Short mmCIF file of C-alpha atoms in Angstrom, two decimals:
data_model
loop_
_atom_site.label_atom_id
_atom_site.label_comp_id
_atom_site.label_asym_id
_atom_site.label_seq_id
_atom_site.Cartn_x
_atom_site.Cartn_y
_atom_site.Cartn_z
CA VAL M 1 99.34 100.42 146.96
CA TYR M 2 95.76 100.05 148.12
CA GLY M 3 94.08 100.19 144.72
CA ALA M 4 92.02 103.24 143.90
CA GLY M 5 88.29 102.68 143.97
CA THR M 6 88.44 99.54 146.12
CA TRP M 7 87.59 99.10 149.77
CA ARG M 8 91.32 98.88 150.50
CA SER M 9 91.76 102.49 149.43
CA TYR M 10 89.91 103.52 152.61
CA THR M 11 92.19 101.53 154.94
CA PRO M 12 94.56 104.41 155.80
CA THR M 13 91.65 106.78 156.38
CA VAL M 14 89.85 104.33 158.66
CA LEU M 15 93.07 103.64 160.54
CA TYR M 16 93.59 107.34 161.01
CA SER M 17 90.05 107.56 162.36
CA VAL M 18 90.72 104.86 164.95
CA VAL M 19 94.13 106.14 166.10
CA PRO M 20 92.81 109.41 167.64
CA VAL M 21 90.31 107.41 169.72
CA VAL M 22 93.15 105.28 171.09
CA TYR M 23 95.34 108.34 171.69
CA LYS M 24 92.50 110.01 173.53
CA VAL M 25 92.29 107.15 176.02
CA LEU M 26 96.06 107.10 176.51
CA TYR M 27 96.26 110.86 176.88
CA ARG M 28 93.53 110.84 179.53
CA TYR M 29 95.75 108.65 181.72
CA LEU M 30 98.71 110.95 181.08
CA ALA M 31 96.66 114.09 181.82
CA GLU M 32 95.34 112.60 185.07
CA PHE M 33 98.89 111.65 186.09
CA LEU M 34 100.21 115.13 185.32
CA ASN M 35 97.29 116.70 187.13
CA ARG M 36 98.06 114.70 190.28
CA MET M 37 101.66 115.99 190.15
CA GLU M 38 100.58 119.64 190.00
CA PRO M 39 99.89 121.51 193.26
CA HIS M 40 96.28 122.63 192.85
CA PRO M 41 94.94 124.22 196.05
CA THR M 42 91.30 123.28 195.45
CA ALA M 43 89.39 120.45 193.85
CA VAL M 44 87.75 122.90 191.45
CA GLU M 45 91.10 124.14 190.18
CA ARG M 46 92.31 120.55 189.81
CA HIS M 47 89.18 119.66 187.83
CA ASP M 48 89.48 122.76 185.64
CA ALA M 49 93.15 122.06 184.89
CA LEU M 50 92.34 118.50 183.87
CA GLN M 51 89.52 119.65 181.61
CA LEU M 52 91.77 122.24 179.97
CA LYS M 53 94.42 119.60 179.25
CA LEU M 54 91.84 117.20 177.84
CA PHE M 55 90.16 119.86 175.71
CA ALA M 56 93.44 121.15 174.26
CA PHE M 57 94.64 117.66 173.37
CA THR M 58 91.27 116.64 171.96
CA PHE M 59 91.14 119.74 169.77
CA VAL M 60 94.58 119.05 168.28
CA ASN M 61 93.92 115.31 168.04
CA SER M 62 90.54 115.71 166.35
CA TYR M 63 91.07 118.62 163.98
CA LEU M 64 94.75 118.69 163.02
CA ALA M 65 94.49 116.37 160.00
CA LEU M 66 91.29 118.02 158.83
CA LEU M 67 92.73 121.52 159.09
CA TYR M 68 95.92 120.37 157.36
CA ASN M 69 93.97 118.89 154.43
CA ALA M 70 91.62 121.86 154.21
CA PHE M 71 94.02 124.77 154.46
CA TRP M 72 97.55 123.54 153.73
CA LYS M 73 97.14 120.82 151.12
CA LYS M 74 93.77 122.09 149.87
CA ASP M 75 92.80 118.53 149.01
CA TYR M 76 89.03 118.68 149.40
CA ASP M 77 88.39 115.14 148.16
CA ARG M 78 90.72 113.82 150.85
CA LEU M 79 89.07 116.12 153.38
CA HIS M 80 85.66 114.72 152.42
CA ASP M 81 86.87 111.12 152.76
CA LEU M 82 88.65 111.80 156.03
CA LEU M 83 85.68 113.59 157.58
CA PHE M 84 83.28 110.86 156.48
CA SER M 85 85.55 108.17 157.87
CA MET M 86 86.11 110.00 161.15
CA LEU M 87 82.43 110.65 161.75
CA VAL M 88 81.29 107.14 160.89
CA THR M 89 84.13 105.37 162.71
CA LYS M 90 83.69 107.44 165.86
CA ALA M 91 79.93 106.97 165.71
CA VAL M 92 80.32 103.20 165.53
CA ILE M 93 82.96 103.07 168.27
CA TYR M 94 80.99 105.27 170.65
CA GLN M 95 77.69 103.53 169.99
CA VAL M 96 79.31 100.20 170.80
CA ALA M 97 80.94 101.69 173.90
CA GLU M 98 77.75 103.37 175.11
CA LEU M 99 75.19 100.69 174.22
CA ALA M 100 76.72 97.26 173.76
CA VAL M 101 79.26 97.29 176.59
CA PRO M 102 76.78 98.32 179.34
CA PHE M 103 74.23 95.84 177.97
CA VAL M 104 76.69 92.93 178.12
CA LYS M 105 78.00 94.08 181.49
CA GLY M 106 74.45 94.28 182.85
CA LYS M 107 73.63 90.79 181.64
CA LEU M 108 76.77 89.41 183.27
CA LEU M 109 76.03 91.21 186.55
CA ASN M 110 72.43 89.99 186.55
CA LYS M 111 73.58 86.44 185.99
CA ARG M 112 76.14 86.73 188.78
CA ASN M 113 73.66 88.35 191.17
CA LYS M 114 71.05 85.66 190.54
CA ASN M 115 73.58 82.94 191.32
CA ASN M 116 75.12 84.59 194.41
CA SER M 117 72.26 86.35 196.15
CA PRO M 118 69.07 85.16 197.76
CA SER M 119 65.88 85.83 195.89
CA LEU M 120 65.29 89.56 195.58
CA THR M 121 62.10 91.39 194.90
CA PRO M 122 61.93 93.19 191.56
CA ARG M 123 62.29 96.53 193.36
CA GLU M 124 65.40 95.36 195.25
CA SER M 125 66.85 94.02 192.04
CA GLU M 126 66.24 97.37 190.33
CA ILE M 127 67.95 99.22 193.18
CA LEU M 128 70.91 96.86 193.02
CA ASP M 129 71.20 97.46 189.27
CA GLU M 130 71.24 101.23 189.84
CA ILE M 131 73.95 100.89 192.47
CA ASN M 132 76.09 98.77 190.14
CA ALA M 133 75.58 101.08 187.14
CA ASP M 134 78.55 103.07 185.86
CA GLN M 135 78.69 106.78 186.59
CA VAL M 136 78.27 109.03 183.57
CA ASP M 137 81.18 111.42 183.01
CA MET M 138 79.34 114.55 181.92
CA ASP M 139 82.58 116.40 181.15
CA ALA M 140 83.55 113.72 178.63
CA GLU M 141 80.06 113.85 177.12
CA TYR M 142 80.24 117.63 176.70
CA LEU M 143 83.71 117.35 175.20
CA GLU M 144 82.47 114.83 172.62
CA LEU M 145 79.54 117.10 171.77
CA ALA M 146 81.89 120.06 171.33
CA VAL M 147 84.15 118.05 169.01
CA GLN M 148 81.19 116.81 167.01
CA PHE M 149 79.80 120.35 166.77
CA GLY M 150 83.21 121.45 165.50
CA TYR M 151 83.18 118.77 162.80
CA VAL M 152 79.76 119.88 161.66
CA SER M 153 80.24 123.63 161.86
CA MET M 154 83.77 123.86 160.43
CA PHE M 155 83.66 121.14 157.79
CA ALA M 156 80.02 120.74 156.71
CA VAL M 157 80.92 122.34 153.38
CA ALA M 158 83.33 119.50 152.64
CA PHE M 159 80.84 116.83 153.73
CA PRO M 160 77.19 117.97 153.67
CA LEU M 161 75.93 114.79 155.34
CA ALA M 162 77.96 115.53 158.48
CA PRO M 163 75.00 117.12 160.33
CA ALA M 164 72.82 114.08 159.59
CA ILE M 165 75.46 111.66 160.87
CA ALA M 166 76.03 113.84 163.92
CA MET M 167 72.31 113.90 164.63
CA LEU M 168 72.12 110.10 164.48
CA THR M 169 74.79 109.77 167.12
#
């Protein structure tokens, strides 16, 4: 259907690489909703329950197709293509999300602040930028590192460049 050896042959693989990213965002909303419905006596237990839900879903979402291709179908060429596509697609998506979006958002906020506020000193402007900056979710960062480490450690045999791509991101 897609023509072997053409760029179209990678379309299903790239689509499969994008779908888990979308599912991850949707599942986070579902996990937070379910967590609010559960009677956790402390904030720590509530946080731990949310992290457990997110980690379990992310594990299944990230590795199921790779494990299926590696151990059930034993299609190592497909495993190689899928791992390459997943690593590169996720790297591009997360780089855009982590670099481009805050850059554009910062430019828009600076433009709005210059138009709406009286003249600020550079120090006041810097403080205002820090106040308006997004908070970093360290749990999500650690989860992404754990998933990436799993890709590299479990499937580096199928795709030897995986550690290099992981190091770049």
